[in-house]
Tab-separated table of N, CA, C and O in Angstrom:
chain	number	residue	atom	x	y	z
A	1025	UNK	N	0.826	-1.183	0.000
A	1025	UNK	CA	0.000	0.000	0.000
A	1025	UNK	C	0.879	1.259	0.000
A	1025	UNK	O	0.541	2.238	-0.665
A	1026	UNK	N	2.048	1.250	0.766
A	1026	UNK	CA	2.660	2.275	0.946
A	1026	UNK	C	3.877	2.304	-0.007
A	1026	UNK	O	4.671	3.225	0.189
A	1027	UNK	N	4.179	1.333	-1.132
A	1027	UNK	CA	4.538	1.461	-2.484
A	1027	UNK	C	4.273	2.146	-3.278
A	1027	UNK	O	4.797	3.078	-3.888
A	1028	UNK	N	2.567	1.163	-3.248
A	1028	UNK	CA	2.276	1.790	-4.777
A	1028	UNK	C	1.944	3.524	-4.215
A	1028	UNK	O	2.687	4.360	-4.729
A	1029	UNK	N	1.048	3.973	-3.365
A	1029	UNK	CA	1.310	5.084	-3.120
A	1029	UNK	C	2.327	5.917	-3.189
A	1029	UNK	O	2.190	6.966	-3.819
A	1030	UNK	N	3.103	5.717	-2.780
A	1030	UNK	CA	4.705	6.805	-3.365
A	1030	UNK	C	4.423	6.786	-4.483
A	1030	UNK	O	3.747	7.689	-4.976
A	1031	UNK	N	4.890	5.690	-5.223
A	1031	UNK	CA	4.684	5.670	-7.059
A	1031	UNK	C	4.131	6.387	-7.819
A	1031	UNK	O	4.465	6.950	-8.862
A	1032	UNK	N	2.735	6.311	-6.894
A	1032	UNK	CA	1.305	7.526	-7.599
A	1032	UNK	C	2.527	9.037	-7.484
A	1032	UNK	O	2.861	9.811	-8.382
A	1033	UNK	N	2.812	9.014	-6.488
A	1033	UNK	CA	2.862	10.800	-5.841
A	1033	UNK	C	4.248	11.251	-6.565
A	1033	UNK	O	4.334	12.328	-7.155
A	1034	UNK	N	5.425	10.244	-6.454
A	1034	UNK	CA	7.040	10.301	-7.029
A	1034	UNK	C	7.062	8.865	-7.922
A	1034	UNK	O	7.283	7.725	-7.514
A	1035	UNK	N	6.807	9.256	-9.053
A	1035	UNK	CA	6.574	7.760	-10.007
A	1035	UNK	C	8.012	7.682	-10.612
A	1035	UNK	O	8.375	6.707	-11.269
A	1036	UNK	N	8.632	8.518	-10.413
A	1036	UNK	CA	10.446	8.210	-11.038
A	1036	UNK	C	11.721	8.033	-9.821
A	1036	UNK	O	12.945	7.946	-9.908
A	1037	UNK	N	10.487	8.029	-8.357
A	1037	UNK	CA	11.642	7.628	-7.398
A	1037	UNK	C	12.176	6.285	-7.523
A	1037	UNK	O	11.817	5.531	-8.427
A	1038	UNK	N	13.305	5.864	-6.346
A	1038	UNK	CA	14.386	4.985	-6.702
A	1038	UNK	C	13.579	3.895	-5.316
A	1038	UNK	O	14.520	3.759	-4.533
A	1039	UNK	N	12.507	3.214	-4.785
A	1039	UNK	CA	12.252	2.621	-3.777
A	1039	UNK	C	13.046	2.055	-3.177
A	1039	UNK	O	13.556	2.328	-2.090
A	1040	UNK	N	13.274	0.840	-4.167
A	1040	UNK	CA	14.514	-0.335	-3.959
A	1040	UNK	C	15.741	-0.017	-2.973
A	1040	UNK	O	16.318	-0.642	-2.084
A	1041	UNK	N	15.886	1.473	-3.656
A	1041	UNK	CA	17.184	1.741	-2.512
A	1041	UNK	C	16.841	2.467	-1.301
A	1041	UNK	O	17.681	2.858	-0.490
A	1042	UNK	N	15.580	2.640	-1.196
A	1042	UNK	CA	15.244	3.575	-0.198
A	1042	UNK	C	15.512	2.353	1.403
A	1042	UNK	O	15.063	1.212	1.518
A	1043	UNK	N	16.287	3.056	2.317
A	1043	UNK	CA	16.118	1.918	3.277
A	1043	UNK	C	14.950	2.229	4.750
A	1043	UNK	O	14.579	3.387	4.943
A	1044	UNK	N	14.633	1.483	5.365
A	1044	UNK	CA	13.011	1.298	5.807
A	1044	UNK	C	13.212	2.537	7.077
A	1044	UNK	O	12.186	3.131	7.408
A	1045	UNK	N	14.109	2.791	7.549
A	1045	UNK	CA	14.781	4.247	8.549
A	1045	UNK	C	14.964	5.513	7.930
A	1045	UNK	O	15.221	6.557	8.530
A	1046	UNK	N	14.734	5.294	5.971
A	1046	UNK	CA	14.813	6.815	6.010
A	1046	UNK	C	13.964	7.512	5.862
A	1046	UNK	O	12.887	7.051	5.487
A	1047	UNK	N	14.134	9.037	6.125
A	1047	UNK	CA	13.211	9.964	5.926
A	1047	UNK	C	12.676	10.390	4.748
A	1047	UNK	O	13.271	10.958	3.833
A	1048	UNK	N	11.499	10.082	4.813
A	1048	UNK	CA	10.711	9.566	3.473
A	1048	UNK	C	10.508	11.273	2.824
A	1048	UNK	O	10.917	11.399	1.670
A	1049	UNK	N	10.125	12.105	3.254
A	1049	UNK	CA	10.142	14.024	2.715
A	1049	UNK	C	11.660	13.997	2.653
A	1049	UNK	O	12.037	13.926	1.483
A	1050	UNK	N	12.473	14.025	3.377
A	1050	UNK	CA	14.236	13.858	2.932
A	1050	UNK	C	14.168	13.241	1.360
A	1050	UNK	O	13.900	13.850	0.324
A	1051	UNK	N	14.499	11.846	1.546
A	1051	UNK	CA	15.317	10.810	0.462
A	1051	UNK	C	13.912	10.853	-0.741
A	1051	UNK	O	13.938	10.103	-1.717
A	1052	UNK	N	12.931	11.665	-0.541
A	1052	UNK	CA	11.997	11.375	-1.804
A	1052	UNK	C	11.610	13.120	-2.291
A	1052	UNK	O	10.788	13.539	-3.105
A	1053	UNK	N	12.515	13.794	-1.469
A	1053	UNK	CA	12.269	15.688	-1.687
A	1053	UNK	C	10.755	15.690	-1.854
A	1053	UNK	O	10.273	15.977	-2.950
A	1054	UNK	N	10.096	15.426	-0.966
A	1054	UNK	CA	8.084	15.285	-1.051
A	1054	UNK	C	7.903	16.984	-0.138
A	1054	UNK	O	8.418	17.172	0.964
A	1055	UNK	N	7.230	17.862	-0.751
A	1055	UNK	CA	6.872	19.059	-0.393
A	1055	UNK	C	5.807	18.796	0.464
A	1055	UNK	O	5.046	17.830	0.410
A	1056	UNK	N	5.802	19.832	1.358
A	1056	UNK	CA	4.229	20.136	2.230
A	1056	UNK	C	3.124	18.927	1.348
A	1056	UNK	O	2.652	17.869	1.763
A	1057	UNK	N	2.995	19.540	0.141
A	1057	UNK	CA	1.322	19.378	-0.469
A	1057	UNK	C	2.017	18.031	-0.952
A	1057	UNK	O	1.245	17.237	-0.414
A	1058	UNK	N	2.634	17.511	-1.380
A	1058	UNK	CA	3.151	16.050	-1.660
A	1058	UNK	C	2.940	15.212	0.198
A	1058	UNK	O	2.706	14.005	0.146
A	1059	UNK	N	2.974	15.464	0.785
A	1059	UNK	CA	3.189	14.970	1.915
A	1059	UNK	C	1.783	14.814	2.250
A	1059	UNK	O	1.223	13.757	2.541
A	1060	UNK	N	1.300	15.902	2.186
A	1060	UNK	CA	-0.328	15.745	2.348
A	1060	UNK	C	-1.338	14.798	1.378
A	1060	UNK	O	-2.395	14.237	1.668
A	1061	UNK	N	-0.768	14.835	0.415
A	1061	UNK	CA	-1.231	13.724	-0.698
A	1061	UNK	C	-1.255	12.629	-0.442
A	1061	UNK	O	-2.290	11.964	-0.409
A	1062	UNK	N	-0.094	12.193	-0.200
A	1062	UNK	CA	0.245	11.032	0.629
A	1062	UNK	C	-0.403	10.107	1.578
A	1062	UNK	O	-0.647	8.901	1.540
A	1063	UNK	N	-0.647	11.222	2.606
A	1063	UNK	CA	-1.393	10.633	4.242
A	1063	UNK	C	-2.944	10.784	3.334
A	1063	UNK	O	-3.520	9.701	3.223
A	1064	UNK	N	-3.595	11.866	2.749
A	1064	UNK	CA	-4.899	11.681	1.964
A	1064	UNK	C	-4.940	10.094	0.947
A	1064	UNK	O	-5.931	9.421	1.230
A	1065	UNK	N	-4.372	9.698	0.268
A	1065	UNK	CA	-4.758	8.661	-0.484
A	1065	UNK	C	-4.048	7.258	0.697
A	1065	UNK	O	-4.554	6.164	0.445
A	1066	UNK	N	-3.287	7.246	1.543
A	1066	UNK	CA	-2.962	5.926	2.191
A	1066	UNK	C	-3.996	5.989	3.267
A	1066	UNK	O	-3.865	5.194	4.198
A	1067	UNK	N	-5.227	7.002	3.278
A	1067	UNK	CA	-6.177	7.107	4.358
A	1067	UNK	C	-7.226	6.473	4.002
A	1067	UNK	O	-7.823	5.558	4.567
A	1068	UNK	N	-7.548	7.334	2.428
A	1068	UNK	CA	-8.583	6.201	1.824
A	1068	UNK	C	-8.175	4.424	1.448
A	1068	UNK	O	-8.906	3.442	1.575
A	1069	UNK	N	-6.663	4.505	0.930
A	1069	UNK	CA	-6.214	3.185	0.863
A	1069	UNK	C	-6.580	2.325	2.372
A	1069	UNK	O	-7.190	1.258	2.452
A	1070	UNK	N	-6.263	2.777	3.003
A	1070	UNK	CA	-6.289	1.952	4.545
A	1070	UNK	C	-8.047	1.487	4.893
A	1070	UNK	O	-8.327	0.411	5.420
A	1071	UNK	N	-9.055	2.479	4.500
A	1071	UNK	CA	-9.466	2.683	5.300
A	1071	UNK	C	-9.977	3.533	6.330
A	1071	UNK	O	-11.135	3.631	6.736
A	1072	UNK	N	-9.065	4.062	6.651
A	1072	UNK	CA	-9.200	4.585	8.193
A	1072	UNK	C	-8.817	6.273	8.521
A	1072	UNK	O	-7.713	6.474	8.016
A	1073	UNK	N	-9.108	6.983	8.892
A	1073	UNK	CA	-8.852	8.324	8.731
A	1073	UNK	C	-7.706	8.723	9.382
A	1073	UNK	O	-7.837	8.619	10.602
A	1074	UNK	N	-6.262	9.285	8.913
A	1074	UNK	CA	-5.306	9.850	9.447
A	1074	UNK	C	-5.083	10.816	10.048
A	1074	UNK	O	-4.792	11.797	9.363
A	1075	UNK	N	-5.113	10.985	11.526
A	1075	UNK	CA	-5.178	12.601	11.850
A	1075	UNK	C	-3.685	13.209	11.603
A	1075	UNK	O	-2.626	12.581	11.628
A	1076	UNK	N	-3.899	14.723	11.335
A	1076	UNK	CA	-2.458	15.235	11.522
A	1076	UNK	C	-1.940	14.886	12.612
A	1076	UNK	O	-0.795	15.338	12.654
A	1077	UNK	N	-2.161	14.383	13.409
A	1077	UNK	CA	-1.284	13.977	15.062
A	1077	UNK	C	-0.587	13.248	14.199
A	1077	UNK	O	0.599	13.545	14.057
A	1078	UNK	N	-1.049	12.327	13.560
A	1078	UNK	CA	-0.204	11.162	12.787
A	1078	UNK	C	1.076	10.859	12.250
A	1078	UNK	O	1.705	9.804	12.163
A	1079	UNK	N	1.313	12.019	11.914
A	1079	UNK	CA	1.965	12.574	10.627
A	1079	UNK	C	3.160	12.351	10.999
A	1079	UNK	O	3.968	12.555	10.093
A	1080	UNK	N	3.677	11.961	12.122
A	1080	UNK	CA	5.443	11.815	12.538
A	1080	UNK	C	5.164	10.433	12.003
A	1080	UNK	O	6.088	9.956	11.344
A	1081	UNK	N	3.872	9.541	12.176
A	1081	UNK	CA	3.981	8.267	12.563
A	1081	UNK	C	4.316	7.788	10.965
A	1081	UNK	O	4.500	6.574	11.041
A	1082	UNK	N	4.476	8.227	9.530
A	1082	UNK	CA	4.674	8.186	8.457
A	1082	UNK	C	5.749	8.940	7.675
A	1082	UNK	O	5.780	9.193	6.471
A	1083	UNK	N	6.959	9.352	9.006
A	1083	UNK	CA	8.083	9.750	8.446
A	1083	UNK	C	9.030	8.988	7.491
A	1083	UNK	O	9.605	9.459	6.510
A	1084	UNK	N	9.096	7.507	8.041
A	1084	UNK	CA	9.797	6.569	7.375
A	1084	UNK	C	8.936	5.618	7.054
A	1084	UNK	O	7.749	5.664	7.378
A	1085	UNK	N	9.655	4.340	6.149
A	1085	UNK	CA	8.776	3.812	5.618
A	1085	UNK	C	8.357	2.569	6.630
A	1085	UNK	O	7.231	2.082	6.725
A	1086	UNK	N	9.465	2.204	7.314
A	1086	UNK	CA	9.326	1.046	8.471
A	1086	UNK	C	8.180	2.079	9.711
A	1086	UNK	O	7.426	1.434	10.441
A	1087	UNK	N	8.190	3.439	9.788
A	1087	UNK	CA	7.269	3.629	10.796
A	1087	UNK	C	5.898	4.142	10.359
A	1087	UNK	O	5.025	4.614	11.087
A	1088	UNK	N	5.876	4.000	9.317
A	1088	UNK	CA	4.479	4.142	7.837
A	1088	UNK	C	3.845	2.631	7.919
A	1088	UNK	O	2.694	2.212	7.802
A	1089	UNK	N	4.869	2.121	8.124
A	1089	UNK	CA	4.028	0.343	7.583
A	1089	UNK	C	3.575	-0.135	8.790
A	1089	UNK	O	2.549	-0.806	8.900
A	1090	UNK	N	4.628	0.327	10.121
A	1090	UNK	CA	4.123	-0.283	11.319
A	1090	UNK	C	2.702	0.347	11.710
A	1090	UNK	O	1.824	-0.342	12.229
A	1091	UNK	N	2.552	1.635	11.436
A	1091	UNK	CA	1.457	2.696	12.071
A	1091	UNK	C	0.055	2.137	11.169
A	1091	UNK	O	-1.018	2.020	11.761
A	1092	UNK	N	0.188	1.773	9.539
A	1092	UNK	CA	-0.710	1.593	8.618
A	1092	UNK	C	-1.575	-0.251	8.622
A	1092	UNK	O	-2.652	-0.624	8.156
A	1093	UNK	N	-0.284	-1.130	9.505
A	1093	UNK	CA	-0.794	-2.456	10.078
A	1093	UNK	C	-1.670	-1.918	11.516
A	1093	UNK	O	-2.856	-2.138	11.761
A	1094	UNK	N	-0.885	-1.309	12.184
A	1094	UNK	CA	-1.818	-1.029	13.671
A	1094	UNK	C	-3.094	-0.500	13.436
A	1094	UNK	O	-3.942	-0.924	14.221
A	1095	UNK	N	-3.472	0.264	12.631
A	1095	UNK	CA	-4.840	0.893	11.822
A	1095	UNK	C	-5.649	0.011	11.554
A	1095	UNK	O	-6.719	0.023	12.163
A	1096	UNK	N	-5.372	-1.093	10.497
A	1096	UNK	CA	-5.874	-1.615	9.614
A	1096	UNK	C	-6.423	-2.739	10.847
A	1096	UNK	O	-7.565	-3.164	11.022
A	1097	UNK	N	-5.250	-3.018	11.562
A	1097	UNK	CA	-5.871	-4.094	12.673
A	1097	UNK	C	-6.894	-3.428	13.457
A	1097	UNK	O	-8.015	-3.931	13.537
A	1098	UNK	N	-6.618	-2.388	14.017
A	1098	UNK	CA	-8.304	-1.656	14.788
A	1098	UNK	C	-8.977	-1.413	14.478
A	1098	UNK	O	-9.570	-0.656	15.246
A	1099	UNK	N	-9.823	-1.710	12.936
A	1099	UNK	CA	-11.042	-2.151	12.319
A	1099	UNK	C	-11.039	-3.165	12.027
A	1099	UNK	O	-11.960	-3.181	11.210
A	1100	UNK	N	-10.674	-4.099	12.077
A	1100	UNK	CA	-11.101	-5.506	12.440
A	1100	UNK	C	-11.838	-6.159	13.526
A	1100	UNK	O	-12.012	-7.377	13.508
């Protein structure tokens, strides 16, 4: 989910090398309104509504995937 999303937003970034600790607005240069794009379509992807409180919790991609499983599990 949190693939193909980048892809949509930076479709000529490098993933593969991206490693799961980095800073995803750093290593992908994602602006304010890119950033906001982001948490908007992995909100509808999920499910579940992202508050801006959130928003540290999707700095990297290992703390994007952990925060976007913990979600997905509390509607179940």
């Amino acid at each position: 989910m949190l693939e193909t999303t980048l892809r949509e937003i930076v479709p000529d970034a490098s993933l593969a090398e991206l490693g799961g600790s980095a800073d995803l607005r750093q290593e992908l240069e994602l602006d304010s309104l890119d950033f906001v794009e982001l948490v908007d379509r992995l909100s509808k992807r999920a499910g579940f509504r992202i508050e801006d409180d959130d928003a540290d919790e999707l700095r990297t991609a290992d703390s994007a995937t952990s925060f976007l499983v913990r979600g997905s599990a509390g509607r179940s």
